[in-house]
Short mmCIF file of C-alpha atoms in Angstrom, two decimals:
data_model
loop_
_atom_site.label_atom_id
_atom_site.label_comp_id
_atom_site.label_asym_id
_atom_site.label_seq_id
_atom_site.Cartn_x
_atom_site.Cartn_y
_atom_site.Cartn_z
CA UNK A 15 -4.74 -5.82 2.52
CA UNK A 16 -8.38 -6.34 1.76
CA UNK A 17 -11.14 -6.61 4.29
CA UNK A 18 -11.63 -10.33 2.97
CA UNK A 19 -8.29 -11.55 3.42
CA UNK A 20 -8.28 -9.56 6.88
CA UNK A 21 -11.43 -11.03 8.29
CA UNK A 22 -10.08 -14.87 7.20
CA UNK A 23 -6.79 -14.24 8.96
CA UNK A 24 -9.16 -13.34 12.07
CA UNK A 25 -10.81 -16.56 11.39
CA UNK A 26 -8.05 -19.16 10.57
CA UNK A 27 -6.60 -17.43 13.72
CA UNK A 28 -9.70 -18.26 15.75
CA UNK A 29 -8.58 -22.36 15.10
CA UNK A 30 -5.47 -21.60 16.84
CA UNK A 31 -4.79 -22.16 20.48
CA UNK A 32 -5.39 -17.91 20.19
CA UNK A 33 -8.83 -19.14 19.87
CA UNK A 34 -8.97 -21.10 23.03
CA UNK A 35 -9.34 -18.14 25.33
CA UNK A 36 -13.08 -18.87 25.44
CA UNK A 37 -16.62 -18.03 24.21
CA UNK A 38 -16.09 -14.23 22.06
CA UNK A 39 -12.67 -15.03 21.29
CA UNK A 40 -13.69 -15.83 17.68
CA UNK A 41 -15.75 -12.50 16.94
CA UNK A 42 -12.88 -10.86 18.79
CA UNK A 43 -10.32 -11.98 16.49
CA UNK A 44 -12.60 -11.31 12.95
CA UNK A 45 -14.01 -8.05 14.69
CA UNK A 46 -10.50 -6.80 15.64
CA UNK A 47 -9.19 -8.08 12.14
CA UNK A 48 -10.99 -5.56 10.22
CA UNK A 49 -11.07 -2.53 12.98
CA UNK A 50 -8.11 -0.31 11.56
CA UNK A 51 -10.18 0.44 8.83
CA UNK A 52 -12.66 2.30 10.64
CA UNK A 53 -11.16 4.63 9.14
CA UNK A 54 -13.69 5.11 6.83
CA UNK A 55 -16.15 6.79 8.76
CA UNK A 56 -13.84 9.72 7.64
CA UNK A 57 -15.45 9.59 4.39
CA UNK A 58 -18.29 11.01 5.20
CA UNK A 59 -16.54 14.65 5.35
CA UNK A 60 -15.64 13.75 1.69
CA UNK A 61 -12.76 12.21 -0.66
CA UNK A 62 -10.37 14.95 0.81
CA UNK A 63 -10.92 14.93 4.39
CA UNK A 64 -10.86 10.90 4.48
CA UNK A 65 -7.23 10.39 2.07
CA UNK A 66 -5.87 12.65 5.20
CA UNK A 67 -6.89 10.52 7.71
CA UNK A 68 -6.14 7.72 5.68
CA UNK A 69 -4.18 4.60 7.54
CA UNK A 70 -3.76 7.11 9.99
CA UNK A 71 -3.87 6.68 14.04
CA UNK A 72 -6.23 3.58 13.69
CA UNK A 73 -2.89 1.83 12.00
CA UNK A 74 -0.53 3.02 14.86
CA UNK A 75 0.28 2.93 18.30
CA UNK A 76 -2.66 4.47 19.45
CA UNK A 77 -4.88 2.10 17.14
CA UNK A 78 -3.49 -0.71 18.65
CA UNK A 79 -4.13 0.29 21.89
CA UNK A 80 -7.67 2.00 21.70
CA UNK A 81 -9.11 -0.41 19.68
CA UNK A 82 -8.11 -3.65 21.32
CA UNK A 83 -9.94 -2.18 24.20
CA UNK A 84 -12.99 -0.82 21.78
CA UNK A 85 -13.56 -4.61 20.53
CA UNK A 86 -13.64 -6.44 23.71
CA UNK A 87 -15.39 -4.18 25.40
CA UNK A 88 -17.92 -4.64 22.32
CA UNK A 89 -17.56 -7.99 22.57
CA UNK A 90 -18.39 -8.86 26.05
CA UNK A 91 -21.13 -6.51 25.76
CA UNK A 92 -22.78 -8.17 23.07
CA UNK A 93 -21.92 -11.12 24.57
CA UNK A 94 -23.68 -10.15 28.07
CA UNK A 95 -26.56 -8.69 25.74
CA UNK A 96 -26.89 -12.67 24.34
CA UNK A 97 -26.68 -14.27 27.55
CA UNK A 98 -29.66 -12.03 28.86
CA UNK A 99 -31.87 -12.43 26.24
CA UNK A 100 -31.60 -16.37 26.16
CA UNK A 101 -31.41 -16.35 29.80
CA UNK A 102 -28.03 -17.90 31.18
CA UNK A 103 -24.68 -18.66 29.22
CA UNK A 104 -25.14 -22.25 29.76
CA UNK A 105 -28.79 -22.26 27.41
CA UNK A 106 -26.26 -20.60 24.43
CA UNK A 107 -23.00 -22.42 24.76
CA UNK A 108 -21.22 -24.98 26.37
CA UNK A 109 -18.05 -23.12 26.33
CA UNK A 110 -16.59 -21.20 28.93
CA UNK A 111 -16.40 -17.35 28.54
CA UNK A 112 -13.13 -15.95 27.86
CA UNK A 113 -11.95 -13.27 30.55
CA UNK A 114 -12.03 -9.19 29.71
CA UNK A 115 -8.39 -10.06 30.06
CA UNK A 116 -7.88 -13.06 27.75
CA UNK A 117 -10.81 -10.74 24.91
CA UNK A 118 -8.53 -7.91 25.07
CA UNK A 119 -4.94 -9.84 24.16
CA UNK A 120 -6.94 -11.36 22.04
CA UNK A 121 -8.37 -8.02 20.29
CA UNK A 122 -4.97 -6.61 19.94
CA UNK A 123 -3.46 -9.44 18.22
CA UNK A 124 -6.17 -8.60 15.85
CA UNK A 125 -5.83 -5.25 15.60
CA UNK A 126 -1.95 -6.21 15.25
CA UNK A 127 -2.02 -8.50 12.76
CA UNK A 128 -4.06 -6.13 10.59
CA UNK A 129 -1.49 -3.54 10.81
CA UNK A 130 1.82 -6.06 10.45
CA UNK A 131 -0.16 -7.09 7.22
CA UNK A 132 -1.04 -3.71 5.81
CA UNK A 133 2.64 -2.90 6.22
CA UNK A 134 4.17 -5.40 3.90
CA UNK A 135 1.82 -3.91 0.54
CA UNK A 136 3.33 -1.46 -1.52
CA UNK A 137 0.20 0.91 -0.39
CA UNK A 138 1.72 1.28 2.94
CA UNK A 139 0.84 1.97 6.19
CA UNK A 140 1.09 4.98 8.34
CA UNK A 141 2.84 3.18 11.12
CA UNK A 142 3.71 5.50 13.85
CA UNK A 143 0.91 8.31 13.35
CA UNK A 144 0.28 10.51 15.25
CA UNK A 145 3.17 11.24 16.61
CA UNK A 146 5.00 10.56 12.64
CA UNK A 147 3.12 10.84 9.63
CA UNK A 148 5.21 9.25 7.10
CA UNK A 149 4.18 6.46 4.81
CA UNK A 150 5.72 2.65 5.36
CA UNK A 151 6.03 -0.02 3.69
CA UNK A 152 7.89 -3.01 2.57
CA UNK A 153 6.91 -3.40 -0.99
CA UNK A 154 6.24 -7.36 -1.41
CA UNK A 155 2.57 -8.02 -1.71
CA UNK A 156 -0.04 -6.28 -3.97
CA UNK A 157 -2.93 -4.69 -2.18
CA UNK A 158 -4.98 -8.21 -2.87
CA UNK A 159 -2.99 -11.41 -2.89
CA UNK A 160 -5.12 -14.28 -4.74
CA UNK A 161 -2.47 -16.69 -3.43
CA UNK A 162 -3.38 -15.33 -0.01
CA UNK A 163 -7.16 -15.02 -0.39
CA UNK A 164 -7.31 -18.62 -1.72
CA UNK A 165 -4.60 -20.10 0.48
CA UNK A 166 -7.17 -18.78 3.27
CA UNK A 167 -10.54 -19.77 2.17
CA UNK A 168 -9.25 -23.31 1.20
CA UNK A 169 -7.68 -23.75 4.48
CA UNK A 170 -11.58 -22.34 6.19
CA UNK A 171 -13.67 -24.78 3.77
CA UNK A 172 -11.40 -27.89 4.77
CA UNK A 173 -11.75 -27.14 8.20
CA UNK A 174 -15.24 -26.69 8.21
CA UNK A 175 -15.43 -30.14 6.53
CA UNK A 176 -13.55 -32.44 8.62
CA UNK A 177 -14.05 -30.20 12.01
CA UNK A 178 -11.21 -32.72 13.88
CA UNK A 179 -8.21 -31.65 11.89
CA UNK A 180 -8.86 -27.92 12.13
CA UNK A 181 -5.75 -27.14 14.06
CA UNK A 182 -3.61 -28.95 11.81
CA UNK A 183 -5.25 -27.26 9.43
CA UNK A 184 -4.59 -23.62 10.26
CA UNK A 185 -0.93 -24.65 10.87
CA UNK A 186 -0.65 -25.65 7.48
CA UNK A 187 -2.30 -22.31 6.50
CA UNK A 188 -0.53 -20.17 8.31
CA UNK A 189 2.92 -22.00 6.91
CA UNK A 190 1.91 -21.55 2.92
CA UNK A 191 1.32 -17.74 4.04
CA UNK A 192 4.59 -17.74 5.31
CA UNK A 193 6.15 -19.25 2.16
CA UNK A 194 4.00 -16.82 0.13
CA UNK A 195 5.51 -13.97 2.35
CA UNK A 196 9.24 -15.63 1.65
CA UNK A 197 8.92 -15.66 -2.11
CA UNK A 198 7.48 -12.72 -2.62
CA UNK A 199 10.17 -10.92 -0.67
CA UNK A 200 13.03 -12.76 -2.53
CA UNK A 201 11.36 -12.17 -5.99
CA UNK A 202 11.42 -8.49 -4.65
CA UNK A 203 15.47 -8.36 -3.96
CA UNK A 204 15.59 -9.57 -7.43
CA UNK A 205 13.82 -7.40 -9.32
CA UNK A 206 15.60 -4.55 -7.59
CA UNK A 207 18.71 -6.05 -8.37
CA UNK A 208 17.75 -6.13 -12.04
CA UNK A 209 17.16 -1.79 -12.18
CA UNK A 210 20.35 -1.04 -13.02
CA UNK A 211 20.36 -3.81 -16.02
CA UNK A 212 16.97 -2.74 -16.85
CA UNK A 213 17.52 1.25 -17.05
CA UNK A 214 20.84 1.39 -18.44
CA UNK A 215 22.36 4.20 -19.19
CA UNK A 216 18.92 5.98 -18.81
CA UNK A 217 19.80 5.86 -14.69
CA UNK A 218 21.71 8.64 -13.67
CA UNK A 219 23.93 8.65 -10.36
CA UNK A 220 22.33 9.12 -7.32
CA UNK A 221 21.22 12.64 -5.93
CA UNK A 222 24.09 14.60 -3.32
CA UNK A 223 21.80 13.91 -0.37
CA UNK A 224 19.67 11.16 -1.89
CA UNK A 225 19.09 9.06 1.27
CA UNK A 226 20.61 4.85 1.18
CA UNK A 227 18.22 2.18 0.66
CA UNK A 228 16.03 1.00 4.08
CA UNK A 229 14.49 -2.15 4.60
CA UNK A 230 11.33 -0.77 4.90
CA UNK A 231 10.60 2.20 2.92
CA UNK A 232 9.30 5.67 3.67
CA UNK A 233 7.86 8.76 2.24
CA UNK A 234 7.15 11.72 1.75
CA UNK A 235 10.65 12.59 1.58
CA UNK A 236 11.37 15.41 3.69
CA UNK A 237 13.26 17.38 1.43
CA UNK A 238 14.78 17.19 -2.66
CA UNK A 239 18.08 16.32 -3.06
CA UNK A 240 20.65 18.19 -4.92
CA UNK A 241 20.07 18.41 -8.48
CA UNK A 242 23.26 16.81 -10.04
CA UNK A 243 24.58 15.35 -13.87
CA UNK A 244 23.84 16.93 -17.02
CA UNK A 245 20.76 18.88 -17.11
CA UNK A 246 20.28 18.50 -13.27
CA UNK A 247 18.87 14.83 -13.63
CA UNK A 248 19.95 12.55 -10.57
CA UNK A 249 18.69 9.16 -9.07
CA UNK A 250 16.26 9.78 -5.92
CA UNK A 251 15.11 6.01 -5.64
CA UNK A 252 14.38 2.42 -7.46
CA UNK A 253 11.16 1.06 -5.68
CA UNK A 254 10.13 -2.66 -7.07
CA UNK A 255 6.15 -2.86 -6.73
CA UNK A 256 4.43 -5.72 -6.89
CA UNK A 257 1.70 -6.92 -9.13
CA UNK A 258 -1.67 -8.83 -8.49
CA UNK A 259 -1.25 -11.99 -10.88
CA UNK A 260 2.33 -13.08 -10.65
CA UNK A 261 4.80 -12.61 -7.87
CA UNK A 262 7.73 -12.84 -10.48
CA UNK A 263 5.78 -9.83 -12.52
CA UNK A 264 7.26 -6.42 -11.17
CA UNK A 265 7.37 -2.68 -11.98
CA UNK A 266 10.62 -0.84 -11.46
CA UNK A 267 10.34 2.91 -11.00
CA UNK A 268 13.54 4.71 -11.28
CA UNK A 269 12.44 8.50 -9.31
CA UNK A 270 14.61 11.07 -10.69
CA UNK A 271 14.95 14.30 -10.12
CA UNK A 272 13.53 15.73 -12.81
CA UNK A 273 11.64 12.56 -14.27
CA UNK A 274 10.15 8.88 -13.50
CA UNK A 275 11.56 5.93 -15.41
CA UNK A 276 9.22 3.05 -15.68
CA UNK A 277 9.06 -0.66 -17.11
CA UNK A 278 7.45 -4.07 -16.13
CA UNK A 279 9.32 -6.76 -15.64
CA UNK A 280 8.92 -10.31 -15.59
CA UNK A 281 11.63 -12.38 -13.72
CA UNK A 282 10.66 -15.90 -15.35
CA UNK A 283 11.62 -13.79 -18.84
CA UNK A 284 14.36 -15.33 -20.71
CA UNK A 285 15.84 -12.18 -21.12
CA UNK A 286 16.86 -12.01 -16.86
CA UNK A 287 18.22 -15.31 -17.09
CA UNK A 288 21.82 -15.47 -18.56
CA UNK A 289 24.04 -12.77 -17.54
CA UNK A 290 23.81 -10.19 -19.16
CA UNK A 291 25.72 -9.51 -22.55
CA UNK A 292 26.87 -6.29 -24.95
CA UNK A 293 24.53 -6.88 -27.17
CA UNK A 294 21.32 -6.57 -25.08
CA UNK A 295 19.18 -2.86 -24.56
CA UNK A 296 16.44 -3.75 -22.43
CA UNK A 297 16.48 0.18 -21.58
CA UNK A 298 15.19 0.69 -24.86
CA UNK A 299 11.75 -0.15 -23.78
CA UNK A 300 11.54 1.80 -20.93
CA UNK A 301 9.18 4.79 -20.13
CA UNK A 302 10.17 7.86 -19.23
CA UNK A 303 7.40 10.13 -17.63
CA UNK A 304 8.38 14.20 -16.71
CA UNK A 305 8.13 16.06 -13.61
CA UNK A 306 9.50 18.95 -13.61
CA UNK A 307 8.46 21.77 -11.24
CA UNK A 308 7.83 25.05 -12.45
CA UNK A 309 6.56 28.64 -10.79
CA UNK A 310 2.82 27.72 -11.10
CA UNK A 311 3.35 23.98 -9.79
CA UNK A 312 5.03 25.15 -6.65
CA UNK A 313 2.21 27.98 -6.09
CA UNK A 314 -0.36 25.10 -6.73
CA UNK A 315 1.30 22.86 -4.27
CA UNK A 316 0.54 24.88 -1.56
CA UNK A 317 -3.19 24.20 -1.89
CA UNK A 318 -4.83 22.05 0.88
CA UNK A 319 -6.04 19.35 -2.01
CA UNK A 320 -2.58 19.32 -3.07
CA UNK A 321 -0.75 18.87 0.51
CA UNK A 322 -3.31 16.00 1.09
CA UNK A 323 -2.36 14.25 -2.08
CA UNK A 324 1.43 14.92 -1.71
CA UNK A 325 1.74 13.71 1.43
CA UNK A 326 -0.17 10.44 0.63
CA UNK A 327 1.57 9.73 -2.95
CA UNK A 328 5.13 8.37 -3.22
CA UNK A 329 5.96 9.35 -6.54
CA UNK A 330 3.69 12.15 -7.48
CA UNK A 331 4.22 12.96 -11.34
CA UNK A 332 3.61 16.34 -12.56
CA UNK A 333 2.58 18.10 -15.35
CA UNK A 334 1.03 21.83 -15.56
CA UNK A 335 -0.73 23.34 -18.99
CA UNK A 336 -1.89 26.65 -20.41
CA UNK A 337 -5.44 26.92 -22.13
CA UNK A 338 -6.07 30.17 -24.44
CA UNK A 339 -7.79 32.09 -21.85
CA UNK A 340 -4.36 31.79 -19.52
CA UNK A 341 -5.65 29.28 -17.00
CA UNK A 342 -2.93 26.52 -15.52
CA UNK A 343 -4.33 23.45 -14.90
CA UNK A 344 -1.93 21.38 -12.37
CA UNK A 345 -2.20 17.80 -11.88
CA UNK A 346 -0.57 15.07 -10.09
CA UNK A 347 -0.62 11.23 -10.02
CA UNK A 348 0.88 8.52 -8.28
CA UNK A 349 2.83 6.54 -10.77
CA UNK A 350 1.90 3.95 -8.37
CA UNK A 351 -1.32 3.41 -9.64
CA UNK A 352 -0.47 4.89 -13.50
CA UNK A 353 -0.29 2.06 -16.01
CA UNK A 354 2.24 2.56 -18.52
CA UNK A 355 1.61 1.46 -22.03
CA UNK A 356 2.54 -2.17 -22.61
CA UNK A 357 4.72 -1.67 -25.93
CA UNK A 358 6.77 1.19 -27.01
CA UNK A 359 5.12 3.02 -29.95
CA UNK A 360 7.30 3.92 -33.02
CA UNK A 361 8.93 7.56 -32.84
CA UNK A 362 9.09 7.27 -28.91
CA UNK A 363 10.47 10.27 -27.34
CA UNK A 364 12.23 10.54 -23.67
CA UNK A 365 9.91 12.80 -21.32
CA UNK A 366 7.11 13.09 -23.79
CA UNK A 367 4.71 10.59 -22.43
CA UNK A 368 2.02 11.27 -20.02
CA UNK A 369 0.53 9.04 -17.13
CA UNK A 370 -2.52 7.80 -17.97
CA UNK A 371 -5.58 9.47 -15.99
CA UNK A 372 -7.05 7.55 -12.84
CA UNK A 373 -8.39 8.44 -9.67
CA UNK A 374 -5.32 9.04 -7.13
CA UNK A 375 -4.17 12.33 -8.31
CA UNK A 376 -4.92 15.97 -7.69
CA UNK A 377 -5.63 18.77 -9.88
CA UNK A 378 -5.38 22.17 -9.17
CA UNK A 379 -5.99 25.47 -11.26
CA UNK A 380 -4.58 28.86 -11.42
CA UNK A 381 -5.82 32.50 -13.58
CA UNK A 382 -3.81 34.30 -15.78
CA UNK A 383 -3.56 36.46 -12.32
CA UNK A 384 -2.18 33.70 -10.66
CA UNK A 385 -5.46 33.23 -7.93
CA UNK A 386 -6.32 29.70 -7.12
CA UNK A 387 -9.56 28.97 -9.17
CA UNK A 388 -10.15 25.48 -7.44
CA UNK A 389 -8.43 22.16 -6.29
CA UNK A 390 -9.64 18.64 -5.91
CA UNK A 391 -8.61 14.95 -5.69
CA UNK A 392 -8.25 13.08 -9.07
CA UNK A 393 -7.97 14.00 -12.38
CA UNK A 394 -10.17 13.46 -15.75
CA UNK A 395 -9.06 12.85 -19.31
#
């Protein structure tokens, strides 16, 4: 989730009875909100150096732990550092100060709640790093929920109006979050239901070895599955990702083998409605995107750019090409974040259409001699 919808569930938390543990529970609860993401101080070794760290310890055990203890022990420091400078905690407040105890439960519920929420996006979360480094997630809210984000603030701006019914406020909040969290979930389970409808023939049985279908998804896989069908092509996963407008507007990615399969779907379509019939094709509009690994792509995989990106993207498309002088330029991209054009054009062929450039990918190339030239994050027109 964002940082704003982060520090307003701190804050609609803080009108709780959470928020009753005394004077710094508050700034505990918005400070502790947003501290996972310290992660970013990794960025200053560069773009590389901070996707590895990315969502890393600070969103696992250890996070939990170490900075539930960081924030109230910031907390009651600035607090003390308040209290001496306007000369007794009686001249600042009227409240009574919340224990190192009561800061510290309350800091980790932060910290907590900021990783519980992080978990549900179809980003992900690395949940149990360090001691796993796999990618989790459930899938049922985009990265920024407006429904959330304005569910919040309108929930923060009545309260601050009529002061008295704050509690009763935040209730009501923290129920329409819950109902968001509901729908969106169910409107997931649909849309996955809908793949097989949606592909068509273009799905091919599952991969020997392909693992079953988890509540909670995870990646990287640890290894490919048996290539079977004609021309080796096999089913490897259907993930349904949500998108920021709409929760009834979903992309279903079919990872193959060999391939991606791609469409966007709207449940409130008339098309989902009725069962389905003989006559309909909705496969006909889908997108087929290659990635197929060759000699060069497997050498080029190897680099440290490339293991970064890999191990951060869930379905990491291919696609390796030759210039006249004999260099191989590799890239990758998360067809995550790749939008897929919005109408078929005429003469469309399976495999022949290309992700469209953006910044979570990798690109790597190679000499005629086959030495590494150079390998970076992203990837330009």
């Amino acid at each position: 989730m964002d940082n704003i919808t982060h520090t307003l569930i701190g804050a609609t938390l803080a009108r709780t009875p959470i928020g009753r543990a005394g004077r710094g529970a508050t700034i505990a609860l918005i400070l502790a909100s947003n501290a996972p993401d310290i992660d970013i101080v990794t960025s200053a070794g560069g773009a590389l150096r901070y996707l590895e760290w990315h969502r890393g310890p600070t969103h696992g055990p250890l996070g939990l732990v170490g900075l539930g203890l960081a924030t109230a022990g910031l907390v009651l420091a600035g607090r003390a550092a308040i209290d001496r400078w306007r000369g007794s905690p009686a001249a600042g407040s009227s409240s009574r100060n919340a224990s190192y105890a009561a800061i510290t439960m309350v800091s980790m519920v932060g910290v907590l709640l900021h990783i519980l929420m992080d978990l549900p996006t179809s980003y992900g979360s690395r949940l149990l790093s360090p001691i796993d480094w796999h990618w989790y997630a459930f899938d049922w809210m985009p990265i920024l929920d407006i429904y959330l984000l304005g569910t919040l603030t309108a929930g923060l701006l009545i309260g601050q109006r009529w002061p008295a019914a704050r509690r009763r406020n935040a209730a009501i909040v923290l129920t329409l979050l819950t109902v968001d969290y509901g729908v969106r979930a169910t409107a997931h389970e649909r849309a996955l239901s809908l793949a097989p409808r949606v592909f068509g023939p273009a799905l091919p049985a599952p991969c020997d070895g392909a693992p079953p279908r988890r509540l909670v998804d995870r990646w990287p896989r640890s290894a490919a599955a048996t290539k079977t069908g004609p021309a080796g092509r096999c089913l490897l996963e259907t993930a349904a990702l949500p998108g920021f407008g709409s929760p009834f507007r979903w992309r279903l990615i079919a990872s193959l083998s060999n391939a991606y399969l791609v469409r966007d779907i709207d449940l409130w379509d008339d098309i989902w409605q009725p069962a389905p019939t003989e006559a309909e094709a909705p496969w006909r509009l889908t997108r087929s995107y290659p990635n197929e690994w060759t000699a060069p792509v497997f050498q080029a995989s190897t680099t440290h750019a490339a293991r970064v990106f890999l191990d951060f993207s869930r379905f990491p498309a291919v696609n390796a090409s030759v210039n006249r002088d004999g260099i191989t330029t590799v890239t990758w991209v998360d067809m995550r974040f790749s939008t897929p054009l919005s109408r078929p054009r005429r003469g469309f062929e399976p495999d022949r259409e290309r992700p469209t450039p953006n910044l979570f990918g990798a690109t790597v190339r190679i000499d005629a001699d086959g030495r590494v030239i150079d390998s970076n994050l992203g990837i330009g027109n």
